[in-house]
Short mmCIF file of C-alpha atoms in Angstrom, two decimals:
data_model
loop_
_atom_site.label_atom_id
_atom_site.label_comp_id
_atom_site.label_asym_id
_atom_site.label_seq_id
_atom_site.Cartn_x
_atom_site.Cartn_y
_atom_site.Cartn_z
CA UNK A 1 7.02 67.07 -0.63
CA UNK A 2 7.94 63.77 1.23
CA UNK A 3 9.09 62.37 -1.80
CA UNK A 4 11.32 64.99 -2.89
CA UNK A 5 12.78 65.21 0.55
CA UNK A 6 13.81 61.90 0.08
CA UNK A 7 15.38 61.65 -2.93
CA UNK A 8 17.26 64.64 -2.07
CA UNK A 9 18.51 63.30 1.32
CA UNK A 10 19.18 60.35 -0.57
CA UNK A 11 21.16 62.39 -3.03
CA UNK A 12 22.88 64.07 -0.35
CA UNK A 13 23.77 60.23 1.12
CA UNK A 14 25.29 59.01 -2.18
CA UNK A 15 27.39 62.00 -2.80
CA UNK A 16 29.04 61.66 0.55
CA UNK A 17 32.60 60.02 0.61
CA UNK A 18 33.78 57.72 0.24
CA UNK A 19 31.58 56.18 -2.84
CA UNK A 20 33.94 53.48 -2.82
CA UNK A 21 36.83 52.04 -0.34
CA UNK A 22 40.86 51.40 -1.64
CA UNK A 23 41.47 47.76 -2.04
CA UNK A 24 45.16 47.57 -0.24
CA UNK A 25 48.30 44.97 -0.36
CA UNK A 26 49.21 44.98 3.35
CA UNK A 27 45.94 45.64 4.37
CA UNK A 28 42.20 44.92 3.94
CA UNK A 29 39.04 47.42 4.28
CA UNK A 30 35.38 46.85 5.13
CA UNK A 31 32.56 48.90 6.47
CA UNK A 32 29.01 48.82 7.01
CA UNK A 33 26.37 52.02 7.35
CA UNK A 34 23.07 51.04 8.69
CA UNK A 35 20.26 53.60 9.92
CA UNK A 36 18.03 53.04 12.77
CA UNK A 37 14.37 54.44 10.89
CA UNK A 38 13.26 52.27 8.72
CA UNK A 39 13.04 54.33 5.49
CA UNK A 40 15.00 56.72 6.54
CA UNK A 41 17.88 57.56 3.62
CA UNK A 42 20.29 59.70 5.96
CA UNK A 43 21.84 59.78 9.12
CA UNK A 44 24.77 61.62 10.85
CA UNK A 45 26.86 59.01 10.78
CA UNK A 46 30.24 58.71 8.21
CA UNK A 47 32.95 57.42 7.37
CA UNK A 48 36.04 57.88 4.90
CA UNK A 49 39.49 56.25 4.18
CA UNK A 50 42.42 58.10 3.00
CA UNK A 51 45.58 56.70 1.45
CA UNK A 52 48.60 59.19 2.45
CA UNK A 53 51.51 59.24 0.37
CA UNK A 54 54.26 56.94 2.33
CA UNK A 55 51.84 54.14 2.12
CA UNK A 56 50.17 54.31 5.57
CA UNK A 57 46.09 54.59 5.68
CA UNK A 58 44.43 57.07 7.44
CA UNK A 59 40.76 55.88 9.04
CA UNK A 60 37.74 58.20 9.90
CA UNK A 61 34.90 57.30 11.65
CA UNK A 62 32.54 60.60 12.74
CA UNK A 63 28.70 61.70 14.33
CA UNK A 64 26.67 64.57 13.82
CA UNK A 65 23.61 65.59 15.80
CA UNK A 66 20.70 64.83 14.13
CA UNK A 67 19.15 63.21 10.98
CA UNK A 68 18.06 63.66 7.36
CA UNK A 69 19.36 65.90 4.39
CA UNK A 70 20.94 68.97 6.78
CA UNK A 71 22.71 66.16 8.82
CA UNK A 72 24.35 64.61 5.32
CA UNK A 73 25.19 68.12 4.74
CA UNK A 74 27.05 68.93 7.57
CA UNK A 75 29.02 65.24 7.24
CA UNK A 76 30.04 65.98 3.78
CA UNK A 77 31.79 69.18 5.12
CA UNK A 78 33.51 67.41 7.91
CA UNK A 79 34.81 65.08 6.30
CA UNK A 80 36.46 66.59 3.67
CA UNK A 81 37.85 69.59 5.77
CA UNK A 82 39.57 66.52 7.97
CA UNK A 83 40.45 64.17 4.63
CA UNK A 84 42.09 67.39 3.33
CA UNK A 85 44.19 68.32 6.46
CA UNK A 86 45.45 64.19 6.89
CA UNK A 87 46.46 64.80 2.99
CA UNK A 88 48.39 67.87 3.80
CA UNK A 89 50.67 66.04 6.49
CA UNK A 90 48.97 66.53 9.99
CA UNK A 91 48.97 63.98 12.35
CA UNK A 92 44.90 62.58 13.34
CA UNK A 93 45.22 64.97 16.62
CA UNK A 94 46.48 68.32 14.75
CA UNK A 95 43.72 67.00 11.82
CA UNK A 96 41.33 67.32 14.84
CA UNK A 97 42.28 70.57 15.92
CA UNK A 98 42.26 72.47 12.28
CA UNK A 99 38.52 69.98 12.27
CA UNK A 100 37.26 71.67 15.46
CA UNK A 101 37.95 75.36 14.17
CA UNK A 102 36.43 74.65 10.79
CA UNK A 103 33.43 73.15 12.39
CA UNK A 104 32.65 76.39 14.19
CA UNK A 105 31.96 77.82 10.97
CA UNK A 106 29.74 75.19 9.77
CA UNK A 107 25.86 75.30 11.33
CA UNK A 108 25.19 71.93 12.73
CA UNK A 109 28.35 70.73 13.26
CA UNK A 110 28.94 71.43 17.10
CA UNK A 111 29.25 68.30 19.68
CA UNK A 112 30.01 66.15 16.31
CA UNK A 113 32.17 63.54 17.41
CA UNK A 114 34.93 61.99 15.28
CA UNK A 115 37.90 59.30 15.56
CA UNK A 116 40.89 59.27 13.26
CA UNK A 117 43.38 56.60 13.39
CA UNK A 118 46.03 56.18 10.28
CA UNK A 119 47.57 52.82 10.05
CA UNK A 120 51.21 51.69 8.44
CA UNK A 121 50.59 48.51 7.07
CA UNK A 122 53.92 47.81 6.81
CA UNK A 123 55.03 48.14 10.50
CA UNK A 124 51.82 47.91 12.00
CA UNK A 125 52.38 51.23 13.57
CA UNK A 126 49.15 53.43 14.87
CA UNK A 127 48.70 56.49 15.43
CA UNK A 128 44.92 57.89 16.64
CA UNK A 129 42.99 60.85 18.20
CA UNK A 130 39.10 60.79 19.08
CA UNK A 131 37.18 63.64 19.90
CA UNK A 132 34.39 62.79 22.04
CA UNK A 133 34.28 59.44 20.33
CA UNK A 134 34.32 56.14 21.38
CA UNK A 135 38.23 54.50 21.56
CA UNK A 136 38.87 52.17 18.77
CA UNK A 137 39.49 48.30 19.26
CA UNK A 138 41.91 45.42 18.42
CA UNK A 139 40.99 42.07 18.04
CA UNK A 140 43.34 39.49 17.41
CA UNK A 141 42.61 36.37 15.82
CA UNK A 142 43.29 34.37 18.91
CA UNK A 143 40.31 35.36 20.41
CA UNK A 144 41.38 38.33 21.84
CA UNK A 145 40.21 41.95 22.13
CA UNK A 146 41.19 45.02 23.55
CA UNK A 147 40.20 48.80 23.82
CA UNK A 148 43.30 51.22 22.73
CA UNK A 149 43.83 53.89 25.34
CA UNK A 150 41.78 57.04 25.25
CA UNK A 151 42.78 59.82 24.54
CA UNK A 152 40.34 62.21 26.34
CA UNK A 153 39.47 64.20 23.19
CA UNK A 154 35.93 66.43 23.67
CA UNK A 155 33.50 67.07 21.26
CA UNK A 156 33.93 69.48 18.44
CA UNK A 157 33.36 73.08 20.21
CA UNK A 158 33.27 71.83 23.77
CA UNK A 159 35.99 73.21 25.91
CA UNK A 160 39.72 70.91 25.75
CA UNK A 161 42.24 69.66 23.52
CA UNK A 162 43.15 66.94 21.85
CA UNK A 163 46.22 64.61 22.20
CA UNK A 164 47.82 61.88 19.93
CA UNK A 165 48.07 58.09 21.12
CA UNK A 166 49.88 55.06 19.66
CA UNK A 167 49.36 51.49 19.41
CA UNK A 168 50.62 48.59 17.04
CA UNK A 169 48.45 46.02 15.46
CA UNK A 170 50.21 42.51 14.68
CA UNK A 171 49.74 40.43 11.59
CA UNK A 172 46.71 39.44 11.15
CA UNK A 173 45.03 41.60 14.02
CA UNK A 174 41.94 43.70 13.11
CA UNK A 175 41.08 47.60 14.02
CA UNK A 176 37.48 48.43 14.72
CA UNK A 177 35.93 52.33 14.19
CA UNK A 178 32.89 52.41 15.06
CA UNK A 179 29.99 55.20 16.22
CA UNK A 180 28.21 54.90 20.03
CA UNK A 181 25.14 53.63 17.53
CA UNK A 182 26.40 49.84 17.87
CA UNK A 183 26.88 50.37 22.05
CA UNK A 184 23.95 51.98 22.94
CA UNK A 185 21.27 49.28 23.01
CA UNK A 186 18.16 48.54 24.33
CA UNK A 187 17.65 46.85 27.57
CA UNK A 188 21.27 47.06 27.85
CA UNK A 189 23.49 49.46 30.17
CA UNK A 190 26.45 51.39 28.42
CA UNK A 191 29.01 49.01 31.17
CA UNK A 192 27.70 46.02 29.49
CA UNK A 193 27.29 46.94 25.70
CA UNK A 194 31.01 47.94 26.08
CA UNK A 195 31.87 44.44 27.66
CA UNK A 196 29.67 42.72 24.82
CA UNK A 197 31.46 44.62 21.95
CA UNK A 198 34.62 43.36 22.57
CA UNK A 199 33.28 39.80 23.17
CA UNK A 200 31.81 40.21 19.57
CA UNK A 201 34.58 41.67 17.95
CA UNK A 202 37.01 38.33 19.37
CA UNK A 203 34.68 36.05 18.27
CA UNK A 204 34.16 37.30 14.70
CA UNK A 205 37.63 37.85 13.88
CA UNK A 206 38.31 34.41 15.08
CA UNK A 207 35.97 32.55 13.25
CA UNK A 208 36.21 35.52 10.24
CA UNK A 209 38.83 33.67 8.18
CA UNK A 210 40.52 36.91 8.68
CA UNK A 211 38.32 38.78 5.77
CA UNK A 212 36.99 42.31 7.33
CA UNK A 213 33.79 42.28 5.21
CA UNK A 214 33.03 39.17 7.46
CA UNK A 215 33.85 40.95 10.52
CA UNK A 216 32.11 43.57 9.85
CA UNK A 217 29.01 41.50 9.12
CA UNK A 218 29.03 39.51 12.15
CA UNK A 219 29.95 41.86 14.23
CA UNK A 220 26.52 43.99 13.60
CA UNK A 221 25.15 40.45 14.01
CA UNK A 222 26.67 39.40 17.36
CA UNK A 223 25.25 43.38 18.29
CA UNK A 224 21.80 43.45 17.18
CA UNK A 225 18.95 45.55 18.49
CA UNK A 226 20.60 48.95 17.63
CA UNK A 227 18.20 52.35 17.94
CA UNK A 228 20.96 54.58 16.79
CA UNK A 229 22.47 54.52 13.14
CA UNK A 230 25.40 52.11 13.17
CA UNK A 231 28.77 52.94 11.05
CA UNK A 232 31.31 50.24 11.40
CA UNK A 233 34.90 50.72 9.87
CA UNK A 234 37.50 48.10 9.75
CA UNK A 235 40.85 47.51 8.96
CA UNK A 236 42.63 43.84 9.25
CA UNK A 237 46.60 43.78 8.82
CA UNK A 238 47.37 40.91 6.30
CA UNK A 239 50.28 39.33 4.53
CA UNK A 240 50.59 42.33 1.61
CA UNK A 241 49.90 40.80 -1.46
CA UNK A 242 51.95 38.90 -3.54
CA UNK A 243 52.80 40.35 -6.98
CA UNK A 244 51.71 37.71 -10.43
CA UNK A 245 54.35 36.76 -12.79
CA UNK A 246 53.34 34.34 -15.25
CA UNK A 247 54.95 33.45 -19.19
CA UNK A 248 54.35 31.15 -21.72
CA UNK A 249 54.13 30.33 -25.16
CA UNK A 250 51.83 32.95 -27.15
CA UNK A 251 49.06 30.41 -28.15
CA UNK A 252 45.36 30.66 -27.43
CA UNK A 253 45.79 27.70 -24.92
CA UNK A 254 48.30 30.08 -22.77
CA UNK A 255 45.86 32.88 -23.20
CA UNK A 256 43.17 31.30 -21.53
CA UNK A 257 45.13 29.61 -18.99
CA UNK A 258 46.83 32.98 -17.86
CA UNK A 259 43.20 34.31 -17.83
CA UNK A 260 42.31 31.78 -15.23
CA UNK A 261 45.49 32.39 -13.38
CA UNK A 262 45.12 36.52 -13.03
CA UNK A 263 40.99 35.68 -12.49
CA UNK A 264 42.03 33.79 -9.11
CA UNK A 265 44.50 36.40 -8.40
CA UNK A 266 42.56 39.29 -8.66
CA UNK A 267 39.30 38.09 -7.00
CA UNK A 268 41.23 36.68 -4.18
CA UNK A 269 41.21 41.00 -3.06
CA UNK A 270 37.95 41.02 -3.08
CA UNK A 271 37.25 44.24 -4.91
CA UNK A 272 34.01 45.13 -6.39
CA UNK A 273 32.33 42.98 -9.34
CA UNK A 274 32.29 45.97 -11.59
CA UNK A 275 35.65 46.47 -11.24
CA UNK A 276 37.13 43.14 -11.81
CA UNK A 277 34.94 42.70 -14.75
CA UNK A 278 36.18 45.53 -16.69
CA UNK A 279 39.69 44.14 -15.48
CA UNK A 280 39.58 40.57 -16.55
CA UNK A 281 38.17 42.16 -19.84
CA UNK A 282 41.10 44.73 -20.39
CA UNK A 283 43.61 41.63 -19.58
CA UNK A 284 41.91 39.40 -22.39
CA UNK A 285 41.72 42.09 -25.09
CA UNK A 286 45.10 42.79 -24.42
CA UNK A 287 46.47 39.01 -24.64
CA UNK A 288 44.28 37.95 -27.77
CA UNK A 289 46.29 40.92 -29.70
CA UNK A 290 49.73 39.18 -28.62
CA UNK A 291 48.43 36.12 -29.84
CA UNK A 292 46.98 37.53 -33.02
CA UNK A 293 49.41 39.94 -34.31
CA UNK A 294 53.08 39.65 -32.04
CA UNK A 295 54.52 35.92 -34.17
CA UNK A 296 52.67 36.66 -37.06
CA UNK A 297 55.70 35.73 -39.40
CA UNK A 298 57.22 33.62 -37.25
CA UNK A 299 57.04 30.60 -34.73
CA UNK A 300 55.25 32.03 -31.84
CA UNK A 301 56.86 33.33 -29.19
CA UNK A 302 56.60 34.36 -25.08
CA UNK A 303 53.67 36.04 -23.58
CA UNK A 304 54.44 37.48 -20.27
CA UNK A 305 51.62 38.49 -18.09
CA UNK A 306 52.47 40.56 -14.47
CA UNK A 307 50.13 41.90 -11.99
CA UNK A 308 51.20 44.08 -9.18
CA UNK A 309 49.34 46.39 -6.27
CA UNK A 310 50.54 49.13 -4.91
CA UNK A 311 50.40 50.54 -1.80
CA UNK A 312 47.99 53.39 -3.19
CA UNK A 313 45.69 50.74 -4.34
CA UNK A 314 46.55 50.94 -8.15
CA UNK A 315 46.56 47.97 -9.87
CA UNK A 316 49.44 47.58 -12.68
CA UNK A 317 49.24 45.18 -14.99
CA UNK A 318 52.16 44.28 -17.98
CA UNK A 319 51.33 42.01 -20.85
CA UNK A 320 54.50 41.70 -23.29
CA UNK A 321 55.98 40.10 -25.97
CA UNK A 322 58.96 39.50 -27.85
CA UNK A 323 57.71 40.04 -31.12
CA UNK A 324 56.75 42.31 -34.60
CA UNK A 325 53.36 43.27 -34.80
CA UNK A 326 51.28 42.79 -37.36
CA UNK A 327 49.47 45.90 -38.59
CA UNK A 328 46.07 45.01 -39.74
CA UNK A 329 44.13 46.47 -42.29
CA UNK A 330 41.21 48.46 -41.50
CA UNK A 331 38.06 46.60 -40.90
CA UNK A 332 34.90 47.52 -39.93
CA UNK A 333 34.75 44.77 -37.72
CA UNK A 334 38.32 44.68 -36.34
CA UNK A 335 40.70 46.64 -34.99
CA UNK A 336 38.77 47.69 -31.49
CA UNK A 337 40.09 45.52 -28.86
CA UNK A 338 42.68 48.18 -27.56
CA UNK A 339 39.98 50.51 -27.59
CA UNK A 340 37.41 48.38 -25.26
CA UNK A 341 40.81 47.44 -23.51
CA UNK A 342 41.09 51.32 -22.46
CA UNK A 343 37.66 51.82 -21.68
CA UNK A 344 37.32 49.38 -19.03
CA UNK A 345 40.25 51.10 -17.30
CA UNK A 346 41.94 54.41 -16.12
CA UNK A 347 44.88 54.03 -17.91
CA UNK A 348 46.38 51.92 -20.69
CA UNK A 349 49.61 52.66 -22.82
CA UNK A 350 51.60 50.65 -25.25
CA UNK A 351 55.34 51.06 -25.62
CA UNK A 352 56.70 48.85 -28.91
CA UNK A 353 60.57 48.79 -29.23
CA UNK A 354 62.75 46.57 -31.21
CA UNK A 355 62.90 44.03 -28.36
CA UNK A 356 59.08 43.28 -28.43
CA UNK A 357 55.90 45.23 -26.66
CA UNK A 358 54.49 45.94 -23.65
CA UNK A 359 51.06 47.22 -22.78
CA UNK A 360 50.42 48.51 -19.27
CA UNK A 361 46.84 48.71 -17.71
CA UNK A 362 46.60 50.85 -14.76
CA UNK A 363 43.58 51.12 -12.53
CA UNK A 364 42.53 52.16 -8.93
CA UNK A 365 41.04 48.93 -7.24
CA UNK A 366 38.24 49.55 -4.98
CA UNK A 367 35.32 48.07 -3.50
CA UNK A 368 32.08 49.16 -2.57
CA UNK A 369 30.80 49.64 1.40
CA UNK A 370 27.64 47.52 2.40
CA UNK A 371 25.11 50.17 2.09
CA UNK A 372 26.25 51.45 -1.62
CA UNK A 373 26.20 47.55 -3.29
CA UNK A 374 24.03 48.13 -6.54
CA UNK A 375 22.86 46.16 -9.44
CA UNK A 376 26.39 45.09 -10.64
CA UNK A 377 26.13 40.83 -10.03
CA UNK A 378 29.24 39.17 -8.50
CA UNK A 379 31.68 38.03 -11.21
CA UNK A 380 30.71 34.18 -12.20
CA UNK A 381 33.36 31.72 -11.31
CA UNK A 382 35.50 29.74 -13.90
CA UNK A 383 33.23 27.65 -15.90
CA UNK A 384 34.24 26.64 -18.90
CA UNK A 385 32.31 27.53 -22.61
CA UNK A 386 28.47 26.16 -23.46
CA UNK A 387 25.72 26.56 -25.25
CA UNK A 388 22.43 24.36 -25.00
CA UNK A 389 18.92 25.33 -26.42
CA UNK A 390 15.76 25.38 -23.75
CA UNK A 391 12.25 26.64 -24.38
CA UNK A 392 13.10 28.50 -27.67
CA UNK A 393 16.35 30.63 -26.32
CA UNK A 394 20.29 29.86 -26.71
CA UNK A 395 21.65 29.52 -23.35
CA UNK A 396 25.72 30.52 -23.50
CA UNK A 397 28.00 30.82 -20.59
CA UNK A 398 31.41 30.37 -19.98
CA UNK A 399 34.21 32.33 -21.94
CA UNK A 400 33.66 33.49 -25.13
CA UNK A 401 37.14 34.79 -26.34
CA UNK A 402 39.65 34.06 -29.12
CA UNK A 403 39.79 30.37 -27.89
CA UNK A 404 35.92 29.60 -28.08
CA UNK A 405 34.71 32.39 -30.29
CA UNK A 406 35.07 30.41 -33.33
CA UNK A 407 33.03 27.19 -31.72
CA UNK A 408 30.35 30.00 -30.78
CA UNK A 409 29.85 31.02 -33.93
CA UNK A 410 29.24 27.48 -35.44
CA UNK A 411 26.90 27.10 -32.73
CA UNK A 412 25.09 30.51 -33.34
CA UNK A 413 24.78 29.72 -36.95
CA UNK A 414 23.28 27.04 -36.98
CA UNK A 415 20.58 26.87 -34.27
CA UNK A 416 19.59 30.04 -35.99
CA UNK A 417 19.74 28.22 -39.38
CA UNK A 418 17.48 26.08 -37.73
CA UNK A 419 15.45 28.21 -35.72
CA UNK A 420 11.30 28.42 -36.43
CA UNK A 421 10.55 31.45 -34.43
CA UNK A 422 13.13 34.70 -33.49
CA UNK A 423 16.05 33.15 -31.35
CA UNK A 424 17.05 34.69 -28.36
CA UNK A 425 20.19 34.32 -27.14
CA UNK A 426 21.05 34.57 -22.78
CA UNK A 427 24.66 35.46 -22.24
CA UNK A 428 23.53 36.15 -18.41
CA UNK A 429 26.01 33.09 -17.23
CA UNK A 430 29.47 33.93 -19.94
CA UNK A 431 31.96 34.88 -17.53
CA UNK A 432 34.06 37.16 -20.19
CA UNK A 433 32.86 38.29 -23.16
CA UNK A 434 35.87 39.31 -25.31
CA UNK A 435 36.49 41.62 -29.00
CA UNK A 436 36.49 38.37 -30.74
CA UNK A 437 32.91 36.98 -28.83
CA UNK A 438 31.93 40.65 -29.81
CA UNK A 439 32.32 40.32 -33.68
CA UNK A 440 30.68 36.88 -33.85
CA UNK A 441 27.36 39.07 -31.79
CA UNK A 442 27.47 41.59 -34.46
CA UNK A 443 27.58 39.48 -37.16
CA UNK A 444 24.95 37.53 -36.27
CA UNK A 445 22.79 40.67 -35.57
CA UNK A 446 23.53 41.70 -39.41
CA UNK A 447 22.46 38.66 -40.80
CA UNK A 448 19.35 37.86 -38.33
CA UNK A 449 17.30 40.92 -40.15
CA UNK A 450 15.89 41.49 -36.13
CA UNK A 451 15.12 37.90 -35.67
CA UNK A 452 17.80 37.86 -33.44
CA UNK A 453 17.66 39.06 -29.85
CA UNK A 454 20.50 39.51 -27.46
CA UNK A 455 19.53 39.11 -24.12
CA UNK A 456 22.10 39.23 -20.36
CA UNK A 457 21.25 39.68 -16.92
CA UNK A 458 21.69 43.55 -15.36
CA UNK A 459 25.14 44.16 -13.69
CA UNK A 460 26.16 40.30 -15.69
CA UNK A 461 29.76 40.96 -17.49
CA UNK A 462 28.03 40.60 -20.84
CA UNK A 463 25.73 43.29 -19.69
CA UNK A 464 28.41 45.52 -18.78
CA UNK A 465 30.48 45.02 -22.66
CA UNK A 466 27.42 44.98 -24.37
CA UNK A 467 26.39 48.26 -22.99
CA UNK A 468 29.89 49.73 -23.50
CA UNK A 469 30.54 48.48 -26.99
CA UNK A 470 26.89 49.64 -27.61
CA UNK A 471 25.96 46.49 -29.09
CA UNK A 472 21.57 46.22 -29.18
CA UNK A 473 20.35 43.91 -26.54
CA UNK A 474 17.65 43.62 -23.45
CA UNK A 475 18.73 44.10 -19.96
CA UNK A 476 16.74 40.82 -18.08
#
């Protein structure tokens, strides 16, 4: 009965928003969920973020009474009655107000505490309400903190109203939600935790390197000995995000090079591994068919790669030519690189006109809080293509795309040609694994009569194609 209570509280936890947090041009999210019992799978702490439609972000930070499965409960309810009313247009202290008379219909839910706060990343503008709820802070990255300005709020169902206060954060100054969990310490009065918050929060954002994760991090470090669960929410206001524009002659050489070049781009927002994997993957599919079929009867011509964000968090990315495609005949080993391009994201379309084509990608960017990070491995770095034999296996890392596939396949063929015993081959360290690495795999696999084993490291890039192109192999 323990058990199942715990899986189901846990169950409860995971389904709770948000799963995952917007990654943002002018602005960049981190939070962190710890609980006080060790063990324990749920608390009454939450969080959410919610990305209105003129572009500002709206931040939630809440409490509920109590622990466990009926405390997750109650949480979920909260905050998606307040997510839905911010959504609809109110401002954080009418979002409190339609909150408070929900919540008296909801067992569990009175003297909850909650802060809102919705951010313009643009201006800087802000615009909060807390009810019964610690104030939020600003730190700035000269070493300075402050507390904003209550704004008096109560507790949901205690007697009072609730009013709406504004602030401005500068460039490169950081907002901090948090719940009374990180100021209420041991061997510490409420005066002094208080005074020792903001010390913490000015010295992490000024030795941060202005990233929130890392703010987030050190400020739960600079705070330890917590005996309360501990949500932290924060927001730092950054240069937005500089759109990618990149062209050049539609060789494999350019190809890989513009892979590189979107690679840096893209993992300089930090979003989750899973994400940028199936990303960088879409991208590559996508440019290995302008190289392939655009200039097939011709002199080759342009390849244009552009990468935007918006302030909703989508990513949009263009890849065009100036060319006449190719159309190739049916193969059973062809022909599926737009397919595992629109698999790996939410959207993908392909316009051709008489000036050339253009295939868009479109997909939410996100990354995951501390407390949800799974089994998906941080994207390798740029390394460039190898393959060396050790204790029996064929270790491969790198890229294996339209520019190495072919050296791969040499390789593959003749170790194996070679090989005494079954050869297993580790793709745990190849930081893309493309269509055309995909077709060499297969291939081999057909010929190998099972004396060939494919073999990549859970949450690894190859792991994650592999898996989705269905292709036989052992998860290390």
């Amino acid at each position: 009965m323990y058990e199942q209570a715990r899986r189901t509280a846990s169950r409860l936890r995971e389904a709770l928003p948000p799963t995952r947090l917007p990654v943002l041009p002018g602005v960049d999210l981190a939070a962190r969920y710890l609980l006080a019992e060790p063990g324990a799978t749920a608390g009454g702490d939450w969080f959410d973020t919610v990305v209105l439609d003129d572009g500002r972000v709206a931040l939630l930070v809440g409490d509920v009474v109590g622990h466990g499965a009926r405390a997750s409960w109650v949480t979920g309810r909260l905050c998606a009655a307040l997510s839905m009313a911010l959504q609809d247009g109110a401002d954080p202290a009418v979002a409190i107000s339609r909150l408070e008379k929900f919540a008296s219909r909801v067992p569990g839910a009175e003297a909850a505490t909650v802060c809102v706060a919705v951010l313009d990343p643009a201006t800087g503008d802000l615009t909060y309400c807390t009810a019964g709820h610690p104030p939020p802070l600003i730190a700035s990255s000269e070493g300075t903190s402050r507390y904003v300005e209550p704004s008096g709020g109560t507790p949901l169902g205690a007697p009072g109203g609730y009013q709406l206060r504004r602030d401005r954060l500068d460039p490169d100054d950081v907002l901090l939600l948090y719940t009374d969990g990180l100021i209420e310490r041991p061997y510490s009065t409420p005066d002094q935790a208080t005074a020792d918050l903001l010390s913490a929060a000015a010295t992490a954002v000024a030795a941060s390197q202005h990233s929130a994760e890392r703010i987030t991090e050190q400020v739960l470090d600079l705070q330890a000995g917590h005996s309360d669960d501990v949500t932290v929410l924060a927001a730092h206001r950054r240069t937005p995000v500089v759109a990618l524009t990149q062209s050049g002659e539609a060789v494999p050489a350019t190809a890989a090079w513009l892979r590189d070049e979107f690679s840096a781009w893209l993992r300089a927002l930090e979003p989750e591994p899973v994400v940028v994997i199936g990303v960088e993957s879409a991208v590559i599919e996508l440019m290995a068919n302008v190289v392939e079929h655009a200039y097939y009867d011709c002199a080759p011509g342009q390849l244009t790669l552009a990468a935007d964000l918006a302030p909703s968090g989508e990513l949009s990315i263009a890849v065009q030519d100036r060319g006449r495609w190719k159309e190739s005949e049916p193969a059973a080993d062809r022909g599926h690189g737009l397919a595992l391009a629109g698999a790996m994201v939410d959207d993908l379309t392909v316009e051709r006109t008489l000036d050339g084509t253009t295939a868009t990608v479109r997909t939410a960017l996100t990354k995951a809080p501390s407390r949800l990070v799974g089994e998906v491995q941080p994207a390798p770095e740029r390394a460039e293509f190898s393959a060396a034999v050790a204790d029996g296996r064929l270790l491969v890392g790198g890229p294996i795309d339209i520019v190495t596939a072919r050296g791969f396949d040499r390789i593959l063929r003749d170790v194996a040609r070679h090989a005494t015993r079954p050869l297993t081959v580790d793709l745990s360290r190849v930081t893309h694994l493309a269509s055309a690495g995909i077709r060499v795999l297969a291939a081999a696999l057909r010929r190998s009569d099972r004396k060939l084993e494919l073999v990549a490291r859970r949450g690894t890039p190859a792991d994650h194609v592999l898996a989705l192109t269905q292709l036989p192999h052992r998860t290390a």
